[in-house]
Amino acid sequence: MLADANHKHLISDGPYVFKKGDRWLIRWVEKGEARKKHLSADELINFVSWDSRYFDPACLLSAKKDPDRNHQFDNVSQIAVISDVHGQYDQMLKLLTAHGVVDDRFNWKMGEGHLVILGDVLDRGNQVQQCLWLLFKLEQQAGKAGGRLHFVLGNHEVMILDGDLRYVHKMYEDVAQILRTPYNELFGKHAVLGKWLGTKPALIGINDF
């Protein structure tokens, strides 16, 4: 039990963001302790995550309210595709940087190009939140630059949304315990990332692909 307690003391994870009415609930784990804040929109913009490289609260306020209904994209001259990230944030960053998708500050660099995330960002690894929030931010930055980020659902996204947790990393079992919330409920109907994933398609077309 002592070893387990010491292990949990090392965990930092999040944030998990929920929207209820005009208020925002931010929940996270900091060195093994549950933390939360209830914020207005004005307060949210000044919230600083424990790793601000990937979490930008301004993106929460500027995100589109309605899902994109267009799933066919033609005359696209530059396409990058990655899949099966599985919570490996550092490896994902290396790929995105090496191929000119992001700059050295992890902002969109691909202009009018299209980046396709071909599913399975969730499960197995222990940096899932980092991956999701960075992609959430890049999606908006890409749109403003005339490009697109497409998040195509894989089976592991669907599994988590359906409550199938068999491939969740052990750390997230601890996170759920610390936050006293089942892991899949952290992606529930009031969760920003849960609602975002719920709008994503299982299939898109780009040019003839």
PDB file of N, CA, C and O in Angstrom, residues 8-33:
ATOM      1  N   LYS A   8       1.320   7.070  -6.699  1.00  0.00           N
ATOM      2  CA  LYS A   8       0.275   8.034  -7.014  1.00  0.00           C
ATOM      3  C   LYS A   8       0.726   9.462  -6.760  1.00  0.00           C
ATOM      4  O   LYS A   8       0.287  10.394  -7.439  1.00  0.00           O
ATOM      5  N   HIS A   9       1.624   9.638  -5.803  1.00  0.00           N
ATOM      6  CA  HIS A   9       2.132  10.970  -5.480  1.00  0.00           C
ATOM      7  C   HIS A   9       2.864  11.594  -6.668  1.00  0.00           C
ATOM      8  O   HIS A   9       2.984  12.810  -6.761  1.00  0.00           O
ATOM      9  N   LEU A  10       3.317  10.756  -7.599  1.00  0.00           N
ATOM     10  CA  LEU A  10       4.070  11.247  -8.746  1.00  0.00           C
ATOM     11  C   LEU A  10       3.172  11.638  -9.923  1.00  0.00           C
ATOM     12  O   LEU A  10       3.641  12.230 -10.891  1.00  0.00           O
ATOM     13  N   ILE A  11       1.888  11.317  -9.852  1.00  0.00           N
ATOM     14  CA  ILE A  11       0.999  11.496 -11.000  1.00  0.00           C
ATOM     15  C   ILE A  11       0.529  12.942 -11.116  1.00  0.00           C
ATOM     16  O   ILE A  11       0.036  13.540 -10.163  1.00  0.00           O
ATOM     17  N   SER A  12       0.691  13.493 -12.304  1.00  0.00           N
ATOM     18  CA  SER A  12       0.041  14.742 -12.692  1.00  0.00           C
ATOM     19  C   SER A  12      -0.630  14.496 -14.024  1.00  0.00           C
ATOM     20  O   SER A  12      -0.024  13.920 -14.937  1.00  0.00           O
ATOM     21  N   ASP A  13      -1.885  14.910 -14.170  1.00  0.00           N
ATOM     22  CA  ASP A  13      -2.620  14.615 -15.387  1.00  0.00           C
ATOM     23  C   ASP A  13      -3.783  15.589 -15.541  1.00  0.00           C
ATOM     24  O   ASP A  13      -4.326  16.093 -14.560  1.00  0.00           O
ATOM     25  N   GLY A  14      -4.160  15.809 -16.787  1.00  0.00           N
ATOM     26  CA  GLY A  14      -5.291  16.672 -17.079  1.00  0.00           C
ATOM     27  C   GLY A  14      -4.859  17.822 -17.984  1.00  0.00           C
ATOM     28  O   GLY A  14      -3.788  17.752 -18.584  1.00  0.00           O
ATOM     29  N   PRO A  15      -5.683  18.850 -18.061  1.00  0.00           N
ATOM     30  CA  PRO A  15      -6.964  19.004 -17.368  1.00  0.00           C
ATOM     31  C   PRO A  15      -8.111  18.273 -18.081  1.00  0.00           C
ATOM     32  O   PRO A  15      -8.062  18.018 -19.274  1.00  0.00           O
ATOM     33  N   TYR A  16      -9.137  17.975 -17.287  1.00  0.00           N
ATOM     34  CA  TYR A  16     -10.405  17.478 -17.804  1.00  0.00           C
ATOM     35  C   TYR A  16     -11.389  18.636 -17.652  1.00  0.00           C
ATOM     36  O   TYR A  16     -11.575  19.156 -16.552  1.00  0.00           O
ATOM     37  N   VAL A  17     -11.997  19.030 -18.751  1.00  0.00           N
ATOM     38  CA  VAL A  17     -12.799  20.255 -18.779  1.00  0.00           C
ATOM     39  C   VAL A  17     -14.247  19.916 -19.077  1.00  0.00           C
ATOM     40  O   VAL A  17     -14.541  19.168 -20.019  1.00  0.00           O
ATOM     41  N   PHE A  18     -15.134  20.501 -18.281  1.00  0.00           N
ATOM     42  CA  PHE A  18     -16.571  20.262 -18.416  1.00  0.00           C
ATOM     43  C   PHE A  18     -17.281  21.610 -18.529  1.00  0.00           C
ATOM     44  O   PHE A  18     -16.898  22.582 -17.877  1.00  0.00           O
ATOM     45  N   LYS A  19     -18.322  21.635 -19.364  1.00  0.00           N
ATOM     46  CA  LYS A  19     -19.107  22.865 -19.540  1.00  0.00           C
ATOM     47  C   LYS A  19     -20.522  22.614 -19.065  1.00  0.00           C
ATOM     48  O   LYS A  19     -21.202  21.709 -19.543  1.00  0.00           O
ATOM     49  N   LYS A  20     -20.962  23.440 -18.113  1.00  0.00           N
ATOM     50  CA  LYS A  20     -22.329  23.360 -17.621  1.00  0.00           C
ATOM     51  C   LYS A  20     -22.889  24.781 -17.581  1.00  0.00           C
ATOM     52  O   LYS A  20     -22.449  25.598 -16.775  1.00  0.00           O
ATOM     53  N   GLY A  21     -23.849  25.047 -18.465  1.00  0.00           N
ATOM     54  CA  GLY A  21     -24.368  26.406 -18.552  1.00  0.00           C
ATOM     55  C   GLY A  21     -23.282  27.349 -19.036  1.00  0.00           C
ATOM     56  O   GLY A  21     -22.602  27.092 -20.024  1.00  0.00           O
ATOM     57  N   ASP A  22     -23.109  28.453 -18.298  1.00  0.00           N
ATOM     58  CA  ASP A  22     -22.076  29.409 -18.686  1.00  0.00           C
ATOM     59  C   ASP A  22     -20.821  29.280 -17.817  1.00  0.00           C
ATOM     60  O   ASP A  22     -19.963  30.163 -17.806  1.00  0.00           O
ATOM     61  N   ARG A  23     -20.713  28.168 -17.097  1.00  0.00           N
ATOM     62  CA  ARG A  23     -19.560  27.951 -16.226  1.00  0.00           C
ATOM     63  C   ARG A  23     -18.716  26.787 -16.739  1.00  0.00           C
ATOM     64  O   ARG A  23     -19.211  25.876 -17.386  1.00  0.00           O
ATOM     65  N   TRP A  24     -17.451  26.844 -16.413  1.00  0.00           N
ATOM     66  CA  TRP A  24     -16.490  25.811 -16.793  1.00  0.00           C
ATOM     67  C   TRP A  24     -15.941  25.154 -15.540  1.00  0.00           C
ATOM     68  O   TRP A  24     -15.561  25.829 -14.592  1.00  0.00           O
ATOM     69  N   LEU A  25     -15.925  23.844 -15.544  1.00  0.00           N
ATOM     70  CA  LEU A  25     -15.321  23.087 -14.453  1.00  0.00           C
ATOM     71  C   LEU A  25     -14.028  22.455 -14.969  1.00  0.00           C
ATOM     72  O   LEU A  25     -14.054  21.693 -15.940  1.00  0.00           O
ATOM     73  N   ILE A  26     -12.924  22.816 -14.346  1.00  0.00           N
ATOM     74  CA  ILE A  26     -11.618  22.261 -14.706  1.00  0.00           C
ATOM     75  C   ILE A  26     -11.197  21.312 -13.598  1.00  0.00           C
ATOM     76  O   ILE A  26     -11.122  21.696 -12.423  1.00  0.00           O
ATOM     77  N   ARG A  27     -10.913  20.059 -13.962  1.00  0.00           N
ATOM     78  CA  ARG A  27     -10.444  19.067 -12.990  1.00  0.00           C
ATOM     79  C   ARG A  27      -9.102  18.512 -13.457  1.00  0.00           C
ATOM     80  O   ARG A  27      -8.902  18.295 -14.654  1.00  0.00           O
ATOM     81  N   TRP A  28      -8.196  18.309 -12.513  1.00  0.00           N
ATOM     82  CA  TRP A  28      -6.913  17.729 -12.870  1.00  0.00           C
ATOM     83  C   TRP A  28      -6.279  17.084 -11.648  1.00  0.00           C
ATOM     84  O   TRP A  28      -6.781  17.227 -10.521  1.00  0.00           O
ATOM     85  N   VAL A  29      -5.207  16.346 -11.885  1.00  0.00           N
ATOM     86  CA  VAL A  29      -4.435  15.716 -10.816  1.00  0.00           C
ATOM     87  C   VAL A  29      -3.063  16.374 -10.791  1.00  0.00           C
ATOM     88  O   VAL A  29      -2.401  16.487 -11.830  1.00  0.00           O
ATOM     89  N   GLU A  30      -2.666  16.810  -9.632  1.00  0.00           N
ATOM     90  CA  GLU A  30      -1.368  17.473  -9.468  1.00  0.00           C
ATOM     91  C   GLU A  30      -0.594  16.799  -8.337  1.00  0.00           C
ATOM     92  O   GLU A  30      -0.988  16.856  -7.179  1.00  0.00           O
ATOM     93  N   LYS A  31       0.464  16.090  -8.744  1.00  0.00           N
ATOM     94  CA  LYS A  31       1.288  15.353  -7.785  1.00  0.00           C
ATOM     95  C   LYS A  31       0.440  14.476  -6.870  1.00  0.00           C
ATOM     96  O   LYS A  31       0.603  14.461  -5.654  1.00  0.00           O
ATOM     97  N   GLY A  32      -0.467  13.759  -7.495  1.00  0.00           N
ATOM     98  CA  GLY A  32      -1.284  12.793  -6.774  1.00  0.00           C
ATOM     99  C   GLY A  32      -2.499  13.354  -6.068  1.00  0.00           C
ATOM    100  O   GLY A  32      -3.252  12.597  -5.455  1.00  0.00           O
ATOM    101  N   GLU A  33      -2.727  14.665  -6.160  1.00  0.00           N
ATOM    102  CA  GLU A  33      -3.852  15.287  -5.478  1.00  0.00           C
ATOM    103  C   GLU A  33      -4.884  15.778  -6.484  1.00  0.00           C
ATOM    104  O   GLU A  33      -4.536  16.337  -7.526  1.00  0.00           O
TER     105      GLU A  33
END
